[in-house]
């Protein structure tokens, strides 16, 4: 069935370093790929998204890349800060109502 | 708070008891969703609804029930048939087919006592 694999499950980086989180999806009909950040005990918040007609999108320190051939997409955070510490979820959607979420990555930025 | 409200924030259930989680949105969104979140397992879809008076099972619907009598409301009942209900439950809404972007509620943490 449809699934999204997300790696790594935990990631620790030093403040100022970059962090990369990778996802692989199975449904070739997927055409929308959002990333959510969830701080402890809070709701997931959309931080960036990309559609299948675009290969890369940037928003300040955050970027997402998409490789449709390989069915891979990645989140890149540069110049990490302590407030970037959270759980990050990727998702894939074929444009219908459902999102398929990855299992999440717990990012810890060490000061 | 963000246009979608879940209540209560914390809920305790006794063995064999049914409990209902509330989800209300004022975003005029057509679609609403319920997800369950367990540590290390991400977000799993329980039920979703595209329009009023219609809903579909997600991946883990057993032991749960929903209703969609109003566009704004999508309550989730956790029945006694759900053997391991302790989890964090998230409600979400989206504009509808062809439109992107979920808005999440702040969640309900359910604990069996």
mmCIF file of C-alpha atoms in Angstrom:
data_model
loop_
_atom_site.group_PDB
_atom_site.id
_atom_site.type_symbol
_atom_site.label_atom_id
_atom_site.label_comp_id
_atom_site.label_asym_id
_atom_site.label_seq_id
_atom_site.Cartn_x
_atom_site.Cartn_y
_atom_site.Cartn_z
ATOM 1 C CA UNK A 1 0.000 0.000 0.000
ATOM 2 C CA UNK A 2 0.923 3.650 0.123
ATOM 3 C CA UNK A 3 3.654 4.548 2.545
ATOM 4 C CA UNK A 4 6.292 7.173 3.280
ATOM 5 C CA UNK A 5 9.602 6.221 4.824
ATOM 6 C CA UNK A 6 11.448 8.888 6.791
ATOM 7 C CA UNK A 7 15.057 8.874 8.009
ATOM 8 C CA UNK A 8 16.682 9.324 10.407
ATOM 9 C CA UNK A 9 14.351 8.847 13.349
ATOM 10 C CA UNK A 10 16.580 11.003 15.549
ATOM 11 C CA UNK A 11 19.172 13.585 14.581
ATOM 12 C CA UNK A 12 21.490 15.617 16.785
ATOM 13 C CA UNK A 13 23.489 18.517 15.371
ATOM 14 C CA UNK A 14 25.598 21.278 16.823
ATOM 15 C CA UNK A 15 24.146 24.759 16.710
ATOM 16 C CA UNK A 16 25.066 26.405 13.428
ATOM 17 C CA UNK A 17 25.456 23.135 11.537
ATOM 18 C CA UNK A 18 23.053 21.882 8.859
ATOM 19 C CA UNK A 19 20.431 19.166 9.240
ATOM 20 C CA UNK A 20 19.008 16.976 6.501
ATOM 21 C CA UNK A 21 15.947 14.747 6.769
ATOM 22 C CA UNK A 22 15.035 12.385 3.946
ATOM 23 C CA UNK A 23 11.745 10.818 2.861
ATOM 24 C CA UNK A 24 10.847 8.252 0.236
ATOM 25 C CA UNK A 25 7.313 7.738 -1.027
ATOM 26 C CA UNK A 26 5.735 4.805 -2.822
ATOM 27 C CA UNK A 27 2.710 6.261 -4.632
ATOM 28 C CA UNK A 28 3.864 7.639 -7.976
ATOM 29 C CA UNK A 29 0.644 9.680 -8.158
ATOM 30 C CA UNK A 30 1.813 11.836 -5.236
ATOM 31 C CA UNK A 31 2.170 15.441 -6.306
ATOM 32 C CA UNK A 32 2.273 17.459 -3.091
ATOM 33 C CA UNK A 33 4.851 17.136 -0.326
ATOM 34 C CA UNK A 34 4.487 19.182 2.870
ATOM 35 C CA UNK A 35 6.778 19.265 5.886
ATOM 36 C CA UNK A 36 5.457 19.820 9.394
ATOM 37 C CA UNK A 37 7.238 20.829 12.595
ATOM 38 C CA UNK A 38 5.808 19.686 15.899
ATOM 39 C CA UNK A 39 7.099 21.057 19.165
ATOM 40 C CA UNK A 40 6.543 19.057 22.311
ATOM 41 C CA UNK A 41 2.850 18.827 23.197
ATOM 42 C CA UNK A 42 1.805 21.146 20.386
ATOM 43 C CA UNK A 43 0.079 20.807 17.048
ATOM 44 C CA UNK A 44 2.041 20.155 13.837
ATOM 45 C CA UNK A 45 2.708 23.353 11.906
ATOM 46 C CA UNK A 46 3.372 23.525 8.182
ATOM 47 C CA UNK A 47 6.871 24.904 7.578
ATOM 48 C CA UNK A 48 7.372 24.356 3.870
ATOM 49 C CA UNK A 49 5.842 22.428 0.997
ATOM 50 C CA UNK A 50 6.642 21.554 -2.600
ATOM 51 C CA UNK A 51 4.620 20.465 -5.586
ATOM 52 C CA UNK A 52 5.742 17.910 -8.114
ATOM 53 C CA UNK A 53 6.347 20.452 -10.872
ATOM 54 C CA UNK A 54 9.141 22.042 -8.823
ATOM 55 C CA UNK A 55 12.520 20.531 -7.956
ATOM 56 C CA UNK A 56 13.519 22.803 -5.092
ATOM 57 C CA UNK A 57 12.011 25.446 -2.858
ATOM 58 C CA UNK A 58 13.677 27.681 -0.275
ATOM 59 C CA UNK A 59 12.391 29.791 2.576
ATOM 60 C CA UNK A 60 15.164 31.501 4.522
ATOM 61 C CA UNK A 61 17.080 28.734 6.346
ATOM 62 C CA UNK A 62 14.785 25.956 5.161
ATOM 63 C CA UNK A 63 14.773 24.231 1.793
ATOM 64 C CA UNK A 64 13.077 21.206 0.310
ATOM 65 C CA UNK A 65 14.265 19.221 -2.686
ATOM 66 C CA UNK A 66 12.304 16.712 -4.724
ATOM 67 C CA UNK A 67 13.518 13.930 -6.992
ATOM 68 C CA UNK A 68 10.429 12.511 -8.673
ATOM 69 C CA UNK A 69 12.337 9.815 -10.540
ATOM 70 C CA UNK A 70 13.721 8.369 -7.335
ATOM 71 C CA UNK A 71 10.594 9.274 -5.326
ATOM 72 C CA UNK A 72 12.744 11.071 -2.772
ATOM 73 C CA UNK A 73 12.298 14.420 -1.106
ATOM 74 C CA UNK A 74 14.403 16.032 1.584
ATOM 75 C CA UNK A 75 14.278 18.840 4.131
ATOM 76 C CA UNK A 76 17.407 20.923 4.610
ATOM 77 C CA UNK A 77 17.849 23.272 7.561
ATOM 78 C CA UNK A 78 20.940 25.456 7.548
ATOM 79 C CA UNK A 79 22.505 27.390 10.424
ATOM 80 C CA UNK A 80 20.468 25.443 12.932
ATOM 81 C CA UNK A 81 19.345 27.132 16.149
ATOM 82 C CA UNK A 82 18.094 25.674 19.456
ATOM 83 C CA UNK A 83 14.524 26.659 18.558
ATOM 84 C CA UNK A 84 14.719 24.321 15.567
ATOM 85 C CA UNK A 85 14.607 21.409 18.018
ATOM 86 C CA UNK A 86 11.333 19.568 17.394
ATOM 87 C CA UNK A 87 9.866 16.565 15.611
ATOM 88 C CA UNK A 88 9.621 16.975 11.851
ATOM 89 C CA UNK A 89 7.154 15.047 9.686
ATOM 90 C CA UNK A 90 7.137 14.688 5.947
ATOM 91 C CA UNK A 91 3.992 13.765 4.025
ATOM 92 C CA UNK A 92 2.945 12.885 0.500
ATOM 93 C CA UNK A 93 -0.407 13.440 -1.126
ATOM 94 C CA UNK A 94 -1.790 12.450 -4.540
ATOM 95 C CA UNK A 95 -3.977 15.535 -4.508
ATOM 96 C CA UNK A 96 -6.909 13.810 -2.904
ATOM 97 C CA UNK A 97 -7.959 14.288 0.669
ATOM 98 C CA UNK A 98 -5.451 12.021 2.307
ATOM 99 C CA UNK A 99 -1.902 12.679 3.368
ATOM 100 C CA UNK A 100 0.467 9.799 4.020
ATOM 101 C CA UNK A 101 2.824 10.840 6.812
ATOM 102 C CA UNK A 102 6.332 9.681 7.563
ATOM 103 C CA UNK A 103 7.169 8.405 11.042
ATOM 104 C CA UNK A 104 8.883 11.609 12.118
ATOM 105 C CA UNK A 105 12.408 12.779 12.925
ATOM 106 C CA UNK A 106 13.320 14.135 16.330
ATOM 107 C CA UNK A 107 15.852 16.897 15.761
ATOM 108 C CA UNK A 108 17.996 18.098 18.649
ATOM 109 C CA UNK A 109 20.131 21.170 18.179
ATOM 110 C CA UNK A 110 22.897 21.234 20.753
ATOM 111 C CA UNK A 111 24.023 24.643 21.991
ATOM 112 C CA UNK B 1 -6.902 29.198 18.220
ATOM 113 C CA UNK B 2 -5.838 28.588 14.623
ATOM 114 C CA UNK B 3 -9.455 28.083 13.509
ATOM 115 C CA UNK B 4 -9.731 24.483 14.679
ATOM 116 C CA UNK B 5 -10.443 23.605 18.296
ATOM 117 C CA UNK B 6 -10.110 20.275 20.023
ATOM 118 C CA UNK B 7 -11.427 19.503 23.468
ATOM 119 C CA UNK B 8 -10.663 18.396 26.020
ATOM 120 C CA UNK B 9 -6.888 18.728 26.059
ATOM 121 C CA UNK B 10 -6.547 15.782 28.458
ATOM 122 C CA UNK B 11 -8.986 12.910 28.862
ATOM 123 C CA UNK B 12 -8.954 9.873 31.088
ATOM 124 C CA UNK B 13 -10.951 6.784 30.246
ATOM 125 C CA UNK B 14 -11.807 3.839 32.410
ATOM 126 C CA UNK B 15 -11.743 0.325 31.035
ATOM 127 C CA UNK B 16 -14.928 -0.473 29.080
ATOM 128 C CA UNK B 17 -15.974 3.150 28.761
ATOM 129 C CA UNK B 18 -16.732 5.060 25.581
ATOM 130 C CA UNK B 19 -15.408 8.595 25.321
ATOM 131 C CA UNK B 20 -15.951 11.315 22.721
ATOM 132 C CA UNK B 21 -13.345 13.796 21.535
ATOM 133 C CA UNK B 22 -14.575 17.076 20.128
ATOM 134 C CA UNK B 23 -13.269 18.836 17.005
ATOM 135 C CA UNK B 24 -14.721 22.115 15.745
ATOM 136 C CA UNK B 25 -13.481 24.337 12.888
ATOM 137 C CA UNK B 26 -14.529 27.776 11.723
ATOM 138 C CA UNK B 27 -12.415 27.778 8.558
ATOM 139 C CA UNK B 28 -15.285 26.743 6.271
ATOM 140 C CA UNK B 29 -13.238 23.695 5.298
ATOM 141 C CA UNK B 30 -15.018 20.829 3.596
ATOM 142 C CA UNK B 31 -12.728 18.023 4.725
ATOM 143 C CA UNK B 32 -11.901 16.918 8.242
ATOM 144 C CA UNK B 33 -9.636 14.180 9.589
ATOM 145 C CA UNK B 34 -8.732 12.312 12.734
ATOM 146 C CA UNK B 35 -5.199 11.047 13.311
ATOM 147 C CA UNK B 36 -3.696 9.041 16.104
ATOM 148 C CA UNK B 37 -0.119 9.717 17.153
ATOM 149 C CA UNK B 38 1.983 7.175 19.017
ATOM 150 C CA UNK B 39 5.694 7.509 19.756
ATOM 151 C CA UNK B 40 7.795 6.335 16.824
ATOM 152 C CA UNK B 41 4.802 5.671 14.593
ATOM 153 C CA UNK B 42 4.030 9.062 13.168
ATOM 154 C CA UNK B 43 0.481 10.046 12.320
ATOM 155 C CA UNK B 44 -2.000 7.324 11.444
ATOM 156 C CA UNK B 45 -5.344 8.103 9.859
ATOM 157 C CA UNK B 46 -8.422 6.926 11.759
ATOM 158 C CA UNK B 47 -11.319 8.464 9.802
ATOM 159 C CA UNK B 48 -11.861 11.296 7.363
ATOM 160 C CA UNK B 49 -14.832 13.150 5.980
ATOM 161 C CA UNK B 50 -15.066 14.990 2.681
ATOM 162 C CA UNK B 51 -18.551 16.426 3.118
ATOM 163 C CA UNK B 52 -21.352 16.560 5.656
ATOM 164 C CA UNK B 53 -23.051 13.230 6.395
ATOM 165 C CA UNK B 54 -20.267 11.275 4.738
ATOM 166 C CA UNK B 55 -17.068 9.764 6.111
ATOM 167 C CA UNK B 56 -14.568 7.022 5.279
ATOM 168 C CA UNK B 57 -12.407 4.699 7.302
ATOM 169 C CA UNK B 58 -8.720 5.339 7.454
ATOM 170 C CA UNK B 59 -5.969 2.864 8.201
ATOM 171 C CA UNK B 60 -6.845 2.168 11.853
ATOM 172 C CA UNK B 61 -10.616 2.681 12.158
ATOM 173 C CA UNK B 62 -11.350 -0.377 14.317
ATOM 174 C CA UNK B 63 -12.664 0.612 17.745
ATOM 175 C CA UNK B 64 -13.497 4.161 16.683
ATOM 176 C CA UNK B 65 -16.605 5.883 15.323
ATOM 177 C CA UNK B 66 -17.319 9.344 13.936
ATOM 178 C CA UNK B 67 -20.178 11.515 12.746
ATOM 179 C CA UNK B 68 -20.365 14.559 10.492
ATOM 180 C CA UNK B 69 -23.747 16.151 11.018
ATOM 181 C CA UNK B 70 -22.423 19.691 10.603
ATOM 182 C CA UNK B 71 -19.687 21.067 8.412
ATOM 183 C CA UNK B 72 -17.980 22.595 11.424
ATOM 184 C CA UNK B 73 -17.921 19.514 13.644
ATOM 185 C CA UNK B 74 -16.326 16.064 13.431
ATOM 186 C CA UNK B 75 -16.423 14.285 16.815
ATOM 187 C CA UNK B 76 -14.531 11.054 17.396
ATOM 188 C CA UNK B 77 -15.790 8.364 19.771
ATOM 189 C CA UNK B 78 -13.280 5.929 21.184
ATOM 190 C CA UNK B 79 -15.265 2.832 22.019
ATOM 191 C CA UNK B 80 -14.546 0.039 24.474
ATOM 192 C CA UNK B 81 -13.619 -2.102 21.453
ATOM 193 C CA UNK B 82 -10.420 -0.089 21.053
ATOM 194 C CA UNK B 83 -8.012 -2.163 23.103
ATOM 195 C CA UNK B 84 -5.135 0.276 23.304
ATOM 196 C CA UNK B 85 -6.588 3.780 23.166
ATOM 197 C CA UNK B 86 -3.874 5.623 25.077
ATOM 198 C CA UNK B 87 -2.454 8.064 22.530
ATOM 199 C CA UNK B 88 -2.398 11.644 21.314
ATOM 200 C CA UNK B 89 -5.298 12.387 18.960
ATOM 201 C CA UNK B 90 -5.084 15.110 16.356
ATOM 202 C CA UNK B 91 -7.937 16.550 14.329
ATOM 203 C CA UNK B 92 -7.257 18.386 11.075
ATOM 204 C CA UNK B 93 -9.182 20.104 8.323
ATOM 205 C CA UNK B 94 -8.503 21.124 4.736
ATOM 206 C CA UNK B 95 -10.368 23.128 2.113
ATOM 207 C CA UNK B 96 -11.201 20.066 0.045
ATOM 208 C CA UNK B 97 -10.320 18.139 -3.073
ATOM 209 C CA UNK B 98 -7.683 19.793 -5.182
ATOM 210 C CA UNK B 99 -6.789 22.206 -2.422
ATOM 211 C CA UNK B 100 -3.794 21.649 -0.263
ATOM 212 C CA UNK B 101 -2.876 22.321 3.295
ATOM 213 C CA UNK B 102 -3.982 20.757 6.519
ATOM 214 C CA UNK B 103 -4.706 22.844 9.584
ATOM 215 C CA UNK B 104 -4.286 20.856 12.778
ATOM 216 C CA UNK B 105 -5.997 21.212 16.117
ATOM 217 C CA UNK B 106 -3.962 21.287 19.310
ATOM 218 C CA UNK B 107 -4.706 17.662 20.138
ATOM 219 C CA UNK B 108 -6.276 15.566 22.888
ATOM 220 C CA UNK B 109 -4.184 13.268 25.029
ATOM 221 C CA UNK B 110 -6.248 10.233 26.012
ATOM 222 C CA UNK B 111 -5.118 7.966 28.831
ATOM 223 C CA UNK B 112 -6.730 4.755 30.021
ATOM 224 C CA UNK B 113 -6.814 4.464 33.807
#
